[in-house]
Tab-separated table of C-alpha atoms in Angstrom:
chain	number	residue	atom	x	y	z
A	1	MET	CA	-13.164	16.197	22.133
A	2	SER	CA	-11.415	14.034	24.734
A	3	ARG	CA	-9.222	11.378	23.223
A	4	LYS	CA	-9.789	9.107	26.176
A	5	SER	CA	-13.503	9.138	25.619
A	6	TRP	CA	-12.865	7.736	22.133
A	7	LYS	CA	-15.715	9.715	20.632
A	8	LYS	CA	-16.307	8.850	17.040
A	9	CYS	CA	-15.402	11.309	14.347
A	10	GLY	CA	-17.869	11.571	11.494
A	11	VAL	CA	-16.912	11.419	7.854
A	12	ILE	CA	-15.293	14.769	7.227
A	13	ALA	CA	-14.274	16.128	3.862
A	14	LEU	CA	-10.854	17.645	4.374
A	15	ALA	CA	-8.768	19.972	2.285
A	16	ILE	CA	-5.550	18.417	3.522
A	17	ALA	CA	-3.282	20.702	1.591
A	18	LEU	CA	-4.676	23.804	3.280
A	19	VAL	CA	-4.188	22.648	6.842
A	20	VAL	CA	-1.246	24.161	8.687
A	21	ILE	CA	-0.428	22.907	12.158
A	22	CYS	CA	2.505	23.667	14.410
A	23	ILE	CA	4.549	20.621	15.367
A	24	PRO	CA	5.605	20.624	19.018
A	25	SER	CA	9.287	20.152	19.759
A	26	PHE	CA	10.173	17.561	22.331
A	27	ALA	CA	12.998	17.667	24.821
A	28	LEU	CA	16.193	16.138	23.550
A	29	GLY	CA	17.524	12.991	25.157
A	30	ALA	CA	15.758	9.716	25.742
A	31	PRO	CA	13.865	9.484	29.039
A	32	SER	CA	14.495	6.723	31.534
A	33	ALA	CA	12.458	3.572	31.126
A	34	ALA	CA	11.040	4.100	34.616
A	35	SER	CA	9.634	7.515	33.684
A	36	LEU	CA	7.505	5.949	30.942
A	37	ARG	CA	5.824	3.391	33.173
A	38	GLY	CA	2.151	4.192	33.676
A	39	LYS	CA	1.844	6.088	30.392
A	40	THR	CA	-1.098	5.312	28.083
A	41	ILE	CA	-1.087	5.625	24.315
A	42	TYR	CA	-3.806	5.333	21.682
A	43	LEU	CA	-3.400	4.064	18.129
A	44	ALA	CA	-5.548	3.624	15.024
A	45	MET	CA	-4.512	0.679	12.865
A	46	ILE	CA	-5.584	-1.632	10.057
A	47	SER	CA	-5.354	-5.404	9.881
A	48	VAL	CA	-2.836	-6.061	7.112
A	49	PRO	CA	-0.739	-9.249	6.839
A	50	GLY	CA	1.317	-9.746	9.980
A	51	ILE	CA	-0.443	-7.159	12.144
A	52	PRO	CA	-2.786	-9.595	13.968
A	53	GLU	CA	0.185	-11.842	14.688
A	54	ALA	CA	2.281	-8.919	15.926
A	55	LEU	CA	-0.466	-7.483	18.119
A	56	ALA	CA	-0.756	-10.827	19.882
A	57	HIS	CA	2.506	-9.824	21.594
A	58	VAL	CA	1.374	-6.385	22.824
A	59	GLY	CA	0.962	-7.754	26.335
A	60	GLU	CA	4.674	-8.521	26.391
A	61	PHE	CA	5.466	-4.910	25.489
A	62	GLU	CA	3.128	-3.609	28.181
A	63	LYS	CA	4.684	-5.883	30.799
A	64	GLU	CA	8.234	-4.881	29.888
A	65	THR	CA	7.649	-1.129	29.589
A	66	GLY	CA	4.671	-0.444	31.816
A	67	ILE	CA	3.115	1.482	28.920
A	68	LYS	CA	-0.583	0.787	28.358
A	69	VAL	CA	-1.495	0.428	24.683
A	70	ASN	CA	-5.025	0.989	23.353
A	71	ILE	CA	-5.567	0.091	19.705
A	72	GLU	CA	-8.591	0.803	17.524
A	73	MET	CA	-8.687	-1.476	14.473
A	74	LEU	CA	-10.474	0.100	11.512
A	75	PRO	CA	-11.310	-0.695	7.874
A	76	GLU	CA	-9.065	1.181	5.435
A	77	LYS	CA	-11.553	3.861	4.372
A	78	THR	CA	-12.634	4.542	7.951
A	79	LEU	CA	-9.022	4.596	9.094
A	80	ARG	CA	-8.158	7.318	6.585
A	81	GLU	CA	-11.215	9.401	7.432
A	82	LYS	CA	-10.867	9.238	11.218
A	83	THR	CA	-7.106	9.660	11.403
A	84	THR	CA	-6.989	12.476	8.853
A	85	ALA	CA	-9.718	14.320	10.746
A	86	ASP	CA	-7.884	13.840	14.036
A	87	LEU	CA	-4.560	14.989	12.613
A	88	ALA	CA	-6.001	17.936	10.696
A	89	PHE	CA	-8.087	19.370	13.524
A	90	GLY	CA	-5.571	18.603	16.254
A	91	THR	CA	-8.056	16.776	18.460
A	92	GLY	CA	-5.305	14.436	19.645
A	93	ILE	CA	-7.383	11.271	19.848
A	94	TYR	CA	-4.538	9.150	18.502
A	95	ASP	CA	-0.883	9.220	19.482
A	96	ALA	CA	0.076	7.131	16.475
A	97	ILE	CA	-1.587	5.989	13.293
A	98	MET	CA	-1.035	3.462	10.562
A	99	PHE	CA	-0.987	4.957	7.081
A	100	GLY	CA	-0.177	4.133	3.479
A	101	LEU	CA	2.686	5.749	1.614
A	102	MET	CA	0.442	7.964	-0.530
A	103	TYR	CA	-0.373	9.973	2.604
A	104	VAL	CA	3.226	10.740	3.561
A	105	THR	CA	3.307	13.922	1.464
A	106	PRO	CA	-0.058	15.433	2.493
A	107	TYR	CA	0.549	14.611	6.149
A	108	ALA	CA	4.095	15.973	6.074
A	109	GLU	CA	3.176	19.148	4.181
A	110	GLY	CA	0.250	19.665	6.531
A	111	ASN	CA	2.540	19.295	9.571
A	112	MET	CA	0.270	16.547	10.838
A	113	LEU	CA	2.947	14.042	11.823
A	114	THR	CA	5.965	14.339	14.084
A	115	PRO	CA	9.274	13.678	12.291
A	116	LEU	CA	10.859	10.577	13.764
A	117	SER	CA	14.473	11.556	13.150
A	118	GLN	CA	14.717	13.343	16.508
A	119	PHE	CA	13.898	10.105	18.304
A	120	VAL	CA	16.396	8.116	16.268
A	121	ASP	CA	19.076	10.727	16.967
A	122	ASN	CA	18.451	10.732	20.722
A	123	GLU	CA	17.486	7.129	21.422
A	124	ASP	CA	19.592	4.944	23.723
A	125	ALA	CA	21.932	2.498	21.994
A	126	TYR	CA	20.154	-0.380	23.752
A	127	TYR	CA	16.875	0.378	21.990
A	128	LEU	CA	18.472	1.264	18.668
A	129	ASN	CA	20.113	-2.153	18.624
A	130	ARG	CA	16.709	-3.757	19.102
A	131	ILE	CA	15.196	-1.674	16.308
A	132	LYS	CA	18.102	-1.953	13.803
A	133	LEU	CA	17.144	0.994	11.623
A	134	ASP	CA	19.685	0.078	8.940
A	135	ASP	CA	17.951	-3.289	8.488
A	136	TYR	CA	14.812	-1.749	6.966
A	137	ILE	CA	14.602	-2.073	3.186
A	138	PRO	CA	16.078	1.304	2.105
A	139	LYS	CA	13.333	2.079	-0.404
A	140	ALA	CA	10.688	1.432	2.274
A	141	LEU	CA	12.271	4.131	4.431
A	142	LYS	CA	12.753	6.466	1.485
A	143	VAL	CA	9.080	6.511	0.508
A	144	ASN	CA	8.215	7.271	4.145
A	145	SER	CA	10.425	10.346	4.128
A	146	TYR	CA	9.716	13.883	2.998
A	147	GLY	CA	12.047	16.849	2.861
A	148	GLY	CA	14.859	14.768	4.296
A	149	LYS	CA	12.833	13.782	7.365
A	150	LEU	CA	11.495	10.352	8.278
A	151	TYR	CA	7.772	10.279	9.065
A	152	GLY	CA	6.931	6.587	9.217
A	153	LEU	CA	8.450	3.241	10.156
A	154	PRO	CA	7.297	0.582	7.674
A	155	PHE	CA	5.622	-2.541	8.982
A	156	TYR	CA	5.754	-3.963	5.505
A	157	ALA	CA	6.421	-3.044	1.905
A	158	GLU	CA	4.724	-4.649	-1.061
A	159	SER	CA	5.028	-4.676	-4.820
A	160	SER	CA	3.064	-6.566	-7.483
A	161	PHE	CA	3.107	-9.766	-9.530
A	162	HIS	CA	1.191	-11.167	-12.454
A	163	PHE	CA	-0.224	-14.436	-11.104
A	164	TYR	CA	-1.174	-17.322	-13.376
A	165	ARG	CA	-2.453	-20.862	-12.891
A	166	LYS	CA	0.452	-23.009	-14.044
A	167	ASP	CA	-1.706	-26.146	-14.171
A	168	LEU	CA	-4.269	-24.556	-16.488
A	169	PHE	CA	-1.566	-23.031	-18.654
A	170	ALA	CA	0.150	-26.408	-19.021
A	171	GLN	CA	-3.112	-28.157	-19.907
A	172	ALA	CA	-3.775	-25.546	-22.597
A	173	GLY	CA	-0.242	-25.705	-23.972
A	174	LEU	CA	0.541	-22.177	-22.846
A	175	THR	CA	3.880	-20.992	-21.502
A	176	GLU	CA	4.592	-18.336	-18.889
A	177	PRO	CA	2.997	-15.046	-19.990
A	178	GLY	CA	5.898	-12.771	-20.845
A	179	SER	CA	4.036	-10.016	-22.674
A	180	VAL	CA	0.728	-8.179	-22.794
A	181	GLU	CA	-0.131	-10.243	-25.859
A	182	ASP	CA	0.504	-13.461	-23.915
A	183	ILE	CA	-1.822	-12.309	-21.144
A	184	TRP	CA	-4.554	-11.557	-23.672
A	185	GLN	CA	-4.050	-14.862	-25.482
A	186	ALA	CA	-4.259	-16.840	-22.252
A	187	ALA	CA	-7.336	-14.938	-21.089
A	188	GLU	CA	-9.121	-15.752	-24.333
A	189	LYS	CA	-8.100	-19.404	-24.385
A	190	LEU	CA	-8.831	-20.201	-20.741
A	191	THR	CA	-12.144	-18.392	-20.243
A	192	GLN	CA	-15.005	-20.806	-19.592
A	193	LYS	CA	-17.787	-18.598	-18.258
A	194	PRO	CA	-19.359	-18.763	-15.747
A	195	ASN	CA	-17.070	-21.252	-13.979
A	196	LEU	CA	-13.667	-19.925	-14.995
A	197	TYR	CA	-12.587	-16.466	-16.124
A	198	GLY	CA	-9.450	-15.710	-18.092
A	199	ILE	CA	-8.408	-12.826	-15.875
A	200	ILE	CA	-9.564	-10.666	-13.004
A	201	MET	CA	-8.214	-7.374	-11.654
A	202	ARG	CA	-9.470	-4.556	-9.480
A	203	GLY	CA	-12.283	-2.510	-10.943
A	204	LEU	CA	-13.572	-0.588	-7.924
A	205	ARG	CA	-12.804	3.129	-8.074
A	206	GLY	CA	-10.060	4.525	-5.908
A	207	GLY	CA	-6.505	5.793	-5.974
A	208	GLY	CA	-5.496	2.740	-3.958
A	209	LEU	CA	-7.916	0.355	-5.639
A	210	ASN	CA	-8.225	0.081	-9.431
A	211	VAL	CA	-5.692	2.858	-10.014
A	212	TYR	CA	-3.092	0.919	-8.028
A	213	THR	CA	-3.061	-2.009	-10.436
A	214	TRP	CA	-3.856	-0.097	-13.633
A	215	THR	CA	-0.851	2.195	-13.130
A	216	SER	CA	1.458	-0.717	-13.998
A	217	TRP	CA	-0.283	-0.821	-17.380
A	218	LEU	CA	-0.018	2.963	-17.698
A	219	TRP	CA	3.773	2.739	-17.319
A	220	GLY	CA	3.852	-0.256	-19.653
A	221	TYR	CA	2.172	1.698	-22.431
A	222	GLY	CA	4.384	4.743	-21.953
A	223	GLY	CA	1.778	6.920	-20.266
A	224	LYS	CA	2.186	9.276	-17.319
A	225	PHE	CA	-0.055	11.157	-14.932
A	226	PHE	CA	1.739	14.502	-15.398
A	227	ASP	CA	4.288	16.162	-17.643
A	228	GLU	CA	7.423	17.922	-16.350
A	229	ASN	CA	5.305	20.986	-15.458
A	230	MET	CA	2.817	18.926	-13.453
A	231	LYS	CA	0.153	19.354	-16.118
A	232	PRO	CA	-1.972	16.193	-16.413
A	233	ILE	CA	-1.507	14.141	-19.586
A	234	LEU	CA	-4.042	11.410	-18.925
A	235	ASP	CA	-5.572	12.134	-22.324
A	236	SER	CA	-2.388	11.157	-24.180
A	237	PRO	CA	-2.604	8.318	-26.738
A	238	GLU	CA	-0.380	6.195	-24.499
A	239	ALA	CA	-2.545	6.687	-21.412
A	240	ILE	CA	-5.759	6.001	-23.314
A	241	ALA	CA	-4.231	2.869	-24.873
A	242	SER	CA	-3.380	1.564	-21.398
A	243	VAL	CA	-6.933	2.209	-20.210
A	244	LYS	CA	-8.385	0.475	-23.243
A	245	SER	CA	-6.198	-2.597	-22.775
A	246	TYR	CA	-6.864	-2.860	-19.023
A	247	THR	CA	-10.611	-2.380	-19.336
A	248	ASP	CA	-11.218	-4.350	-22.541
A	249	ILE	CA	-9.589	-7.506	-21.219
A	250	LEU	CA	-11.728	-7.326	-18.084
A	251	LYS	CA	-14.918	-6.697	-20.046
A	252	GLN	CA	-14.247	-9.562	-22.436
A	253	TYR	CA	-12.760	-12.199	-20.154
A	254	GLY	CA	-13.639	-11.126	-16.628
A	255	PRO	CA	-16.839	-11.636	-14.628
A	256	SER	CA	-19.792	-9.291	-14.800
A	257	GLY	CA	-19.733	-6.641	-12.113
A	258	VAL	CA	-15.928	-6.457	-12.109
A	259	ALA	CA	-16.180	-2.651	-12.107
A	260	GLY	CA	-17.125	-2.969	-8.437
A	261	PHE	CA	-14.459	-5.490	-7.422
A	262	ASP	CA	-11.818	-4.604	-4.847
A	263	TRP	CA	-8.815	-6.734	-3.874
A	264	SER	CA	-10.880	-8.915	-1.526
A	265	VAL	CA	-13.115	-10.069	-4.390
A	266	VAL	CA	-10.029	-10.754	-6.507
A	267	ARG	CA	-8.767	-12.914	-3.640
A	268	THR	CA	-12.021	-14.875	-3.542
A	269	TYR	CA	-11.926	-15.622	-7.266
A	270	ALA	CA	-8.269	-16.634	-7.038
A	271	THR	CA	-8.553	-18.893	-3.998
A	272	GLU	CA	-11.780	-20.530	-5.192
A	273	GLY	CA	-10.362	-21.391	-8.609
A	274	LYS	CA	-12.530	-19.009	-10.615
A	275	THR	CA	-9.774	-17.186	-12.495
A	276	ALA	CA	-6.782	-18.289	-14.543
A	277	GLN	CA	-4.850	-15.035	-14.085
A	278	PHE	CA	-4.821	-11.910	-11.989
A	279	TYR	CA	-2.531	-8.942	-11.474
A	280	ASP	CA	-2.249	-7.653	-7.931
A	281	ALA	CA	-0.114	-7.009	-4.877
A	282	THR	CA	2.600	-9.383	-3.699
A	283	PRO	CA	0.921	-10.161	-0.325
A	284	PHE	CA	-1.561	-12.231	-2.334
A	285	VAL	CA	0.987	-15.044	-2.197
A	286	SER	CA	0.104	-15.708	1.434
A	287	MET	CA	-3.594	-15.842	0.492
A	288	ILE	CA	-3.426	-18.139	-2.528
A	289	GLU	CA	-0.977	-20.438	-0.737
A	290	ALA	CA	-2.923	-20.547	2.534
A	291	SER	CA	-4.146	-23.945	3.711
A	292	SER	CA	-7.725	-22.777	3.110
A	293	SER	CA	-7.059	-21.900	-0.555
A	294	GLN	CA	-8.576	-24.319	-3.065
A	295	THR	CA	-5.814	-23.430	-5.533
A	296	ARG	CA	-2.831	-23.825	-3.235
A	297	GLY	CA	0.267	-24.975	-5.108
A	298	LYS	CA	-1.246	-24.236	-8.521
A	299	TRP	CA	0.103	-20.726	-9.049
A	300	ASP	CA	3.222	-19.189	-10.489
A	301	ILE	CA	4.185	-15.546	-10.915
A	302	VAL	CA	5.816	-13.123	-13.313
A	303	VAL	CA	7.621	-10.014	-12.056
A	304	PRO	CA	6.147	-6.970	-13.889
A	305	THR	CA	9.467	-5.947	-15.412
A	306	GLU	CA	9.481	-9.313	-17.213
A	307	ILE	CA	6.202	-8.512	-18.995
A	308	LYS	CA	6.910	-6.947	-22.389
A	309	SER	CA	4.622	-4.074	-23.341
A	310	PRO	CA	4.421	-1.329	-25.991
A	311	ALA	CA	6.784	0.966	-24.048
A	312	GLY	CA	9.142	-1.764	-22.872
A	313	HIS	CA	7.723	-3.476	-19.817
A	314	PHE	CA	5.300	-3.063	-16.939
A	315	ALA	CA	6.369	-1.183	-13.804
A	316	PRO	CA	6.034	-2.933	-10.432
A	317	THR	CA	3.864	-1.231	-7.849
A	318	ILE	CA	5.215	-0.064	-4.509
A	319	TYR	CA	3.273	0.450	-1.319
A	320	THR	CA	3.984	0.469	2.388
A	321	TRP	CA	1.927	0.350	5.534
A	322	SER	CA	3.748	2.291	8.221
A	323	LEU	CA	3.330	3.693	11.694
A	324	GLY	CA	3.753	7.389	12.326
A	325	MET	CA	3.383	9.701	15.304
A	326	SER	CA	0.713	12.374	15.543
A	327	ALA	CA	1.946	15.951	15.793
A	328	HIS	CA	-0.436	16.284	18.738
A	329	THR	CA	0.636	13.369	20.892
A	330	SER	CA	1.152	14.139	24.549
A	331	GLU	CA	3.247	10.992	25.002
A	332	PRO	CA	5.946	11.176	22.322
A	333	TRP	CA	8.538	8.860	23.828
A	334	ALA	CA	6.038	6.223	24.917
A	335	THR	CA	4.584	6.341	21.409
A	336	TRP	CA	8.024	6.113	19.812
A	337	ARG	CA	8.967	3.120	21.928
A	338	PHE	CA	5.835	1.273	20.803
A	339	ILE	CA	5.960	1.983	17.082
A	340	SER	CA	9.686	1.219	16.928
A	341	TRP	CA	9.061	-2.009	18.859
A	342	LEU	CA	6.194	-3.070	16.584
A	343	THR	CA	8.184	-2.481	13.391
A	344	GLY	CA	11.580	-3.391	14.822
A	345	TYR	CA	14.034	-6.205	14.214
A	346	GLU	CA	13.043	-8.169	17.308
A	347	MET	CA	9.377	-8.230	16.304
A	348	SER	CA	10.330	-9.412	12.832
A	349	GLU	CA	12.312	-12.277	14.346
A	350	THR	CA	9.474	-13.096	16.742
A	351	LEU	CA	6.962	-13.339	13.908
A	352	ILE	CA	9.250	-15.630	11.932
A	353	ASP	CA	9.708	-17.797	15.041
A	354	ASP	CA	5.916	-17.900	15.342
A	355	GLY	CA	5.725	-19.307	11.819
A	356	PHE	CA	4.590	-16.150	10.033
A	357	MET	CA	6.127	-15.969	6.572
A	358	PHE	CA	6.816	-12.511	5.206
A	359	ALA	CA	5.673	-13.767	1.835
A	360	GLY	CA	5.115	-10.800	-0.416
A	361	ALA	CA	5.126	-8.380	2.514
A	362	LEU	CA	8.714	-7.611	3.429
A	363	SER	CA	10.104	-4.702	5.425
A	364	ARG	CA	13.594	-5.851	6.429
A	365	LYS	CA	16.654	-7.198	4.677
A	366	SER	CA	17.182	-9.716	7.471
A	367	GLN	CA	13.875	-11.406	6.644
A	368	LEU	CA	15.692	-12.892	3.664
A	369	ASP	CA	19.387	-12.561	4.529
A	370	GLU	CA	19.104	-14.351	7.868
A	371	HIS	CA	16.312	-16.711	6.841
A	372	PRO	CA	17.137	-18.406	3.541
A	373	GLU	CA	14.113	-20.657	3.977
A	374	THR	CA	11.938	-17.543	3.678
A	375	ALA	CA	13.701	-16.501	0.488
A	376	LYS	CA	12.789	-19.832	-1.079
A	377	THR	CA	9.157	-19.655	-0.030
A	378	TYR	CA	6.355	-18.064	-1.991
A	379	TRP	CA	8.617	-15.958	-4.223
A	380	ALA	CA	9.856	-13.786	-1.355
A	381	ALA	CA	13.137	-13.068	-3.143
A	382	LYS	CA	11.173	-11.990	-6.223
A	383	THR	CA	9.151	-9.641	-4.037
A	384	LEU	CA	12.383	-7.927	-3.061
A	385	ASP	CA	13.398	-7.840	-6.727
A	386	ALA	CA	10.099	-6.216	-7.709
A	387	LEU	CA	10.452	-3.632	-4.933
A	388	ALA	CA	13.976	-2.814	-6.064
A	389	LYS	CA	12.715	-2.152	-9.601
A	390	ALA	CA	9.566	-0.229	-8.628
A	391	PRO	CA	9.677	3.518	-9.414
A	392	LEU	CA	9.646	5.651	-6.267
A	393	ASP	CA	6.936	7.774	-7.863
A	394	PHE	CA	4.985	4.843	-9.258
A	395	ARG	CA	1.963	6.984	-8.471
A	396	PRO	CA	2.585	10.721	-7.955
A	397	ARG	CA	3.422	11.304	-4.296
A	398	ILE	CA	1.749	14.698	-4.124
A	399	LYS	CA	-0.544	16.257	-1.563
A	400	GLU	CA	-3.350	16.388	-4.132
A	401	TRP	CA	-3.210	12.630	-4.701
A	402	PRO	CA	-6.324	11.671	-2.681
A	403	ALA	CA	-8.511	13.806	-4.964
A	404	VAL	CA	-6.568	12.975	-8.125
A	405	GLY	CA	-6.538	9.247	-7.435
A	406	ASP	CA	-10.255	9.120	-6.723
A	407	ALA	CA	-11.099	11.033	-9.898
A	408	VAL	CA	-8.963	8.751	-12.060
A	409	GLY	CA	-10.373	5.680	-10.325
A	410	ALA	CA	-13.928	6.812	-11.030
A	411	ALA	CA	-13.128	7.304	-14.718
A	412	LEU	CA	-11.499	3.885	-14.940
A	413	SER	CA	-14.459	2.203	-13.272
A	414	GLU	CA	-16.864	3.924	-15.683
A	415	VAL	CA	-14.980	2.501	-18.646
A	416	ILE	CA	-14.955	-1.007	-17.164
A	417	ALA	CA	-18.705	-0.744	-16.549
A	418	GLY	CA	-19.277	0.312	-20.152
A	419	GLN	CA	-20.617	3.719	-19.159
A	420	SER	CA	-17.998	5.562	-21.176
A	421	THR	CA	-15.209	4.898	-23.662
A	422	ALA	CA	-11.561	5.096	-22.647
A	423	SER	CA	-11.076	8.209	-24.767
A	424	GLU	CA	-14.158	10.024	-23.466
A	425	ALA	CA	-13.563	9.184	-19.817
A	426	PHE	CA	-9.892	10.100	-19.757
A	427	LYS	CA	-10.215	13.294	-21.744
A	428	SER	CA	-12.808	14.320	-19.192
A	429	VAL	CA	-10.823	13.245	-16.140
A	430	ASN	CA	-7.740	14.999	-17.502
A	431	GLN	CA	-9.645	18.285	-17.325
A	432	GLN	CA	-10.886	17.384	-13.850
A	433	VAL	CA	-7.369	16.663	-12.596
A	434	TYR	CA	-6.156	19.956	-14.069
A	435	ARG	CA	-8.810	21.800	-12.067
A	436	ILE	CA	-7.849	19.920	-8.896
A	437	MET	CA	-4.219	20.937	-9.327
A	438	GLU	CA	-5.142	24.494	-10.276
A	439	ARG	CA	-7.310	24.954	-7.171
A	440	ALA	CA	-4.449	23.611	-5.059
A	441	GLY	CA	-2.175	26.340	-6.421
A	442	ALA	CA	0.070	24.076	-8.469
A	443	TYR	CA	0.201	26.484	-11.413
A	444	LYS	CA	0.859	29.815	-9.730
């Protein structure tokens, strides 16, 4: 398959953990800028907050460097399928890809990405000063590393908030929800079906969909995915209690069909004034406060660690969207120059100058330290606080996660849809996850 022909890859089921690829080593020392002129690179990306605004400046990069950049924008599911197939089979369609943090481990263990440390170590001081590697939020770099090597440069990092309509709470005589009980009480009191629902959260199956938000509840109830021997314990009383709480509140006070809702449907309900509460990712602040939002100015937030729960408090989520280099790129330095430019300090400053607010989607300390107006806007400082308190292994960063996350997401969705009880579904999925881990050789 020729990468320049951009032939489409079909949907391929991949056993990521079994793929072993040899990573090429590249000559040490940064090449001259002149030697990179005329090079062409290919990327697969997703449109997350800030990316459209950043890509509007690609022409400036091409003019300065002489490097031609071709970008294929893809929906998240398609992005994962096409890029994983390309990386696993070594077809070399893409020089760089955009990926979420849960794929750092499988890609690194499968030798699918080129470690970026060699470029950092050999880059010219001029370019390093423009990138400012030490300005990235440390945790955002840490979750993009594996085995002491850096595999991705984060474009942004996100956490999670509990969002609530402060106007509706005030009218009902309710105060800021500081506990699970408060969330339940508000959901009951404010539900006025079919025009207003007490709460909405993700119900659609997927390790990055309903599992992403439910995992905060899992931590809050004292549950875990695995014990110290990596044996699944999703059938524990704590885990089942978290499932029951998450699903029951949606069934009682959420809209019908919520088992099929992803984050985009949550956004619609929030911006159209159809929900009094929702729990989701911090980038939602830029959506609910957009000029097009019917509920702009009516929201407030609670950081998850401030929500009391049976085991103490909720755990904030953590997620990054990053750019990494294919192990099969034929243009390593041209690719490095682009991904470091796109995620670098200068691009961050350019976006802020353009009026883009890194509300809920931070990647750099300077976005707050050098721009106090940003820190005061849309709870940006609280986003950084939530990220600082988020567990590094909020969800298990293991190579088996794609299969594990999908299985757990399917079980969770079944419970929300009323097709199974929390106990039945999670006793069953616990056995399923055990088999997934066993087949992957986790218990040898």
